[in-house]
Coordinates of C-alpha atoms in Angstrom, one line a residue:
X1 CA 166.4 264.0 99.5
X2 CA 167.2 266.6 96.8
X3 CA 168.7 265.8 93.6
X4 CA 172.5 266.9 92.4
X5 CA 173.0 268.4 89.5
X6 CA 176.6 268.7 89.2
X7 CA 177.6 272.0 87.0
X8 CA 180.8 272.1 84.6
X9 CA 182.9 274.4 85.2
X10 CA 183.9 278.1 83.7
X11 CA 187.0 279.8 83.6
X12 CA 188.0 283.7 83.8
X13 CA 190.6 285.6 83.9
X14 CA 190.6 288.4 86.4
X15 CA 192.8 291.8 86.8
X16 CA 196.3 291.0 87.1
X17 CA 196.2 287.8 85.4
X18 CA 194.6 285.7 88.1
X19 CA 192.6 282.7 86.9
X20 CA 189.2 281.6 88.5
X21 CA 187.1 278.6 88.3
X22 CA 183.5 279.3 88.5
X23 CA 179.4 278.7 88.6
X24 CA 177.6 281.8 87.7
X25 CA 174.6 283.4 90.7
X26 CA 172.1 282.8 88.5
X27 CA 172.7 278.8 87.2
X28 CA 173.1 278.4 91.4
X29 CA 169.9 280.5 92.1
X30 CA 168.0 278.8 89.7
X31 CA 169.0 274.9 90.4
X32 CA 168.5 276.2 94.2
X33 CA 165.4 277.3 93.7
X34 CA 163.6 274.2 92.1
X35 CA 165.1 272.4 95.1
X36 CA 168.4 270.8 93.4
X37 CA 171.3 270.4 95.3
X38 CA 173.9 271.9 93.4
X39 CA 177.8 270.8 93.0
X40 CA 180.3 272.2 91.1
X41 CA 182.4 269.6 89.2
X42 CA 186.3 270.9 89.8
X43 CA 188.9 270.2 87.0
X44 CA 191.0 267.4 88.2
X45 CA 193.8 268.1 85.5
X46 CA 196.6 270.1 87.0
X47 CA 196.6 272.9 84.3
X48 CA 195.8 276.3 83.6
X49 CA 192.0 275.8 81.5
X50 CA 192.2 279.6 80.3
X51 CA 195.5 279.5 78.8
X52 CA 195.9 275.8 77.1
X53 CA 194.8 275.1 73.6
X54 CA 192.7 272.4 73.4
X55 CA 194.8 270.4 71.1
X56 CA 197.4 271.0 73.6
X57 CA 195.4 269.0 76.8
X58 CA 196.8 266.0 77.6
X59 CA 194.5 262.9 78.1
X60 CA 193.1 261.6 81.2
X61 CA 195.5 259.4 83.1
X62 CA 193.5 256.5 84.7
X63 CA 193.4 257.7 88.4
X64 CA 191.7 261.1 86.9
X65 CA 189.3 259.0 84.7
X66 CA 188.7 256.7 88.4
X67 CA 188.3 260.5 90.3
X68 CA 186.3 261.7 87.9
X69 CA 184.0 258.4 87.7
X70 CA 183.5 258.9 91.2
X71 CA 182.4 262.4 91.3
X72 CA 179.9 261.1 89.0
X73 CA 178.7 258.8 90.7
X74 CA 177.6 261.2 93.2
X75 CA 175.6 263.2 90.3
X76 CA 171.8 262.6 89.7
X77 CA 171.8 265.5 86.9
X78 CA 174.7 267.4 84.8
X79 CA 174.7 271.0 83.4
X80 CA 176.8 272.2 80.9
X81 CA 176.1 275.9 81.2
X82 CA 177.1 279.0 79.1
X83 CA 180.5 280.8 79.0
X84 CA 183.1 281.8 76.9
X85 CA 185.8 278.8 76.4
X86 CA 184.5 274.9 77.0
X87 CA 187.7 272.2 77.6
X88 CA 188.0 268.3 76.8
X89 CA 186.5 268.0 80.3
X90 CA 182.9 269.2 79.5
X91 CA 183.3 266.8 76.8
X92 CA 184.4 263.7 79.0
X93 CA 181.6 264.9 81.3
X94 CA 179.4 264.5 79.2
X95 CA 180.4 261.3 77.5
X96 CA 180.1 259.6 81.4
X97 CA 176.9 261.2 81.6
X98 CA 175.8 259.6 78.7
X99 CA 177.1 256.3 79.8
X100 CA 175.6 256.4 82.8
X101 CA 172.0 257.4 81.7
X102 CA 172.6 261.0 83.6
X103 CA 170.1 263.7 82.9
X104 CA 171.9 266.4 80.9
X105 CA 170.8 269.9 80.2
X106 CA 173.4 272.3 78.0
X107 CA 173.0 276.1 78.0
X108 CA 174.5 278.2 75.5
X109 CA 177.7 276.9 74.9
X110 CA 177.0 273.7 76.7
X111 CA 174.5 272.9 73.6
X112 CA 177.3 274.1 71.7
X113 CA 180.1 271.3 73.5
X114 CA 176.8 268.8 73.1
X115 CA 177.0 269.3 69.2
X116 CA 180.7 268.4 69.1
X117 CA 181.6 266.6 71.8
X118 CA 182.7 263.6 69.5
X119 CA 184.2 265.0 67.2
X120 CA 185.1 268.6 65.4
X121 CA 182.3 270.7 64.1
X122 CA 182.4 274.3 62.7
X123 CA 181.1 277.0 64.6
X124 CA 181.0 280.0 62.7
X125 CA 180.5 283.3 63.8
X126 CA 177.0 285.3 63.5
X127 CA 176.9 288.1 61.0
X128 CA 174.2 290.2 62.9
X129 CA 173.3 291.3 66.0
X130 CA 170.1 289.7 66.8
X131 CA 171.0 286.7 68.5
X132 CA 173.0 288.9 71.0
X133 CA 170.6 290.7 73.8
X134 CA 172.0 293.7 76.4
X135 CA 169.1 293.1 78.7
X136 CA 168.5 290.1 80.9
X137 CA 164.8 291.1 81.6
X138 CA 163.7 290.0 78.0
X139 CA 162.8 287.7 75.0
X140 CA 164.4 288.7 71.8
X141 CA 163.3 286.2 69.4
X142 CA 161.1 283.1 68.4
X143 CA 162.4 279.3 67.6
X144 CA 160.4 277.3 65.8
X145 CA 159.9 273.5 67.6
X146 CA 160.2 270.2 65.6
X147 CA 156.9 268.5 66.8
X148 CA 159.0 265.5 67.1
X149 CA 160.8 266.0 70.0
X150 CA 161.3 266.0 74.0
X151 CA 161.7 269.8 73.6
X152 CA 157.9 269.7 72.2
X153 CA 156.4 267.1 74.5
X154 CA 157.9 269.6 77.5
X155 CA 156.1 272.7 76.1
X156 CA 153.8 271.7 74.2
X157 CA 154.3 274.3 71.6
X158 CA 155.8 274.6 68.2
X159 CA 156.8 278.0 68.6
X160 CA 158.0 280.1 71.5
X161 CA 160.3 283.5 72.4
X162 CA 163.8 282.7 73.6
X163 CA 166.1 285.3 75.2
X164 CA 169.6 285.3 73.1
X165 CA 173.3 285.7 74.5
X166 CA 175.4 283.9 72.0
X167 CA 178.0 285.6 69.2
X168 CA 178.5 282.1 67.3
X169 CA 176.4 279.5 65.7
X170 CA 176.6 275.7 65.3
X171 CA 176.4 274.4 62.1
X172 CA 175.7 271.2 62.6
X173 CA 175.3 268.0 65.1
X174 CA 176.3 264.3 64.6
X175 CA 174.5 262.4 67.0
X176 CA 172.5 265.1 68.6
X177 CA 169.3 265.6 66.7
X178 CA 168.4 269.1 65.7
X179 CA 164.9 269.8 67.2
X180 CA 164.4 273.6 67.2
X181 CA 165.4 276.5 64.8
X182 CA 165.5 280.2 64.8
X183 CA 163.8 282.1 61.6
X184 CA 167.2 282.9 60.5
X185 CA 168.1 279.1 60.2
X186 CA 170.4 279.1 63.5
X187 CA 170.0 276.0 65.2
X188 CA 168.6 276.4 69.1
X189 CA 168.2 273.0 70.5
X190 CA 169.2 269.6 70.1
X191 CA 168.1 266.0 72.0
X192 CA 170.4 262.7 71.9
X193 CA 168.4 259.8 70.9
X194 CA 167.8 258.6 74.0
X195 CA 165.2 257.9 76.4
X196 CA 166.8 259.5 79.0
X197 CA 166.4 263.7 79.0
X198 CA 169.7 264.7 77.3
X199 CA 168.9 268.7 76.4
X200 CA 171.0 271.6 75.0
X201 CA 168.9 275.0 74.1
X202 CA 171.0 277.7 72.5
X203 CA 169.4 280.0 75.1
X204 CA 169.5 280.7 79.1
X205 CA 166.6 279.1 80.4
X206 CA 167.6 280.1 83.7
X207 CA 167.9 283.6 82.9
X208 CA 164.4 284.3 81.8
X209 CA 163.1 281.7 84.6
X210 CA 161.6 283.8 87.0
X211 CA 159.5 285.0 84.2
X212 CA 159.2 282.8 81.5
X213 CA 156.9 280.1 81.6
X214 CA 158.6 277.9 78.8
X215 CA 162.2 278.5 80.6
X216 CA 159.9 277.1 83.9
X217 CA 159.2 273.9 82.0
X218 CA 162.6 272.9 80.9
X219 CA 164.6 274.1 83.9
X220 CA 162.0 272.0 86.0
X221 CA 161.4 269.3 83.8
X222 CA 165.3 268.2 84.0
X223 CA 165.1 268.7 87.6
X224 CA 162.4 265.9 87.9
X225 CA 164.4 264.3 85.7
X226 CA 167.5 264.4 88.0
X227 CA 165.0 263.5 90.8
X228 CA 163.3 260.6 89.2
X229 CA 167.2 259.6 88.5
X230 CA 167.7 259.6 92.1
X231 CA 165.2 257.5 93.1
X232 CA 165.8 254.5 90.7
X233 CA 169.8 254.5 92.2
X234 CA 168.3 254.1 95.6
X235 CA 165.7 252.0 94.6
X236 CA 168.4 249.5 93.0
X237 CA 170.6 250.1 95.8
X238 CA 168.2 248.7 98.7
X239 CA 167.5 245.9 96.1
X240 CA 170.9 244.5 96.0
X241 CA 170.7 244.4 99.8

């Protein structure tokens, strides 16, 4: 059976002010590819996500916490991928996730939402213009890989060439550790202390996947994760029967 990864959601606003919720072709593509099963986690809130400040979002009642539980439950793997705006529901995502021992991999502004999802950190803008890329079809610049980390273990390398899409920069994580840098000092990845793979890279993996060998390694190590996931829920499922 293949693994879910359930996907946050983005939000656009289109011509004539219609809103959209949305996965992008290429996080679907990818997930597809490595043989995932992909879902699309839908905001239960009835509210307009583009629009609302994010002091103004109310809190979940209990029958949203129980619907979202239960989407969850259905999850083997959660992505928080890239995008313009993130909402108190990628962060409540990712606190189950968390809770529940989920695999999670953040993109972009998913490792961004992974930095602050307990509280407020700065993100301050980026000065320059080489951490922002036109093309899709190549790597801009290198990160530099704390040898102490998941990230390292996965790619066995202590640097590599990332591609680079992002306009803002964290300054700094509570929980999450920081595990890879960019020459400039812009941080690029970050792990929660865990055991279980809990991921956020400041670039698209699953852009450069079809030809990057190091984007191969994470986007199909947290698939194995997801799988490996799996099994244990089914394997603790037939036990209790």
């Amino acid at each position: 059976m293949k693994p879910v990864i359930g996907v946050v959601p983005r939000y656009k606003k289109l011509e004539g002010d219609t809103n959209i919720v949305f996965i992008s072709e290429t996080v679907r593509r990818t997930l597809q590819k490595r043989g995932a099963k992909v879902e699309l986690i839908m905001p239960v809130q009835d509210i307009n996500n583009i629009d609302t400040k994010t002091e103004d979002f109310k809190e979940f009642s209990l029958e949203e916490q129980k619907d979202i539980d239960e989407i969850m439950s259905k999850c083997d793997g959660l992505l928080i991928p890239g995008g313009s705006k993130s909402t108190p529901y990628d962060r409540y995502l990712l606190e189950k996730a968390i809770e529940m021992k989920i695999p999670v991999l953040g993109i972009c502004l998913g490792m961004q939402v992974m930095s602050f999802y307990d509280e407020e950190i700065e993100l301050n803008d980026i000065e320059d213009n080489n951490h922002y890329q036109e093309s899709d079809d190549e790597l801009s610049h290198k990160v530099r890989i704390n040898t102490n980390s998941k990230l390292y273990e996965i790619l066995g390398k202590e640097e590599i060439e990332v591609n680079s899409f992002h306009k803002r920069r964290v300054l700094g994580n509570h929980i999450y550790k920081t595990v890879a840098t960019s020459p400039d000092g812009v941080i690029e990845a970050i792990e929660y202390p865990t055991k279980t793979f809990n991921l956020g890279v400041q670039w698209h993996p699953e852009i450069s996947y079809n030809f990057d060998d190091n984007s191969k390694l994470i986007i199909d190590t947290f698939i194995n994760e997801a799988k490996k996931y799996k099994d244990s829920k089914e394997k603790e499922l037939l036990e209790i029967k």
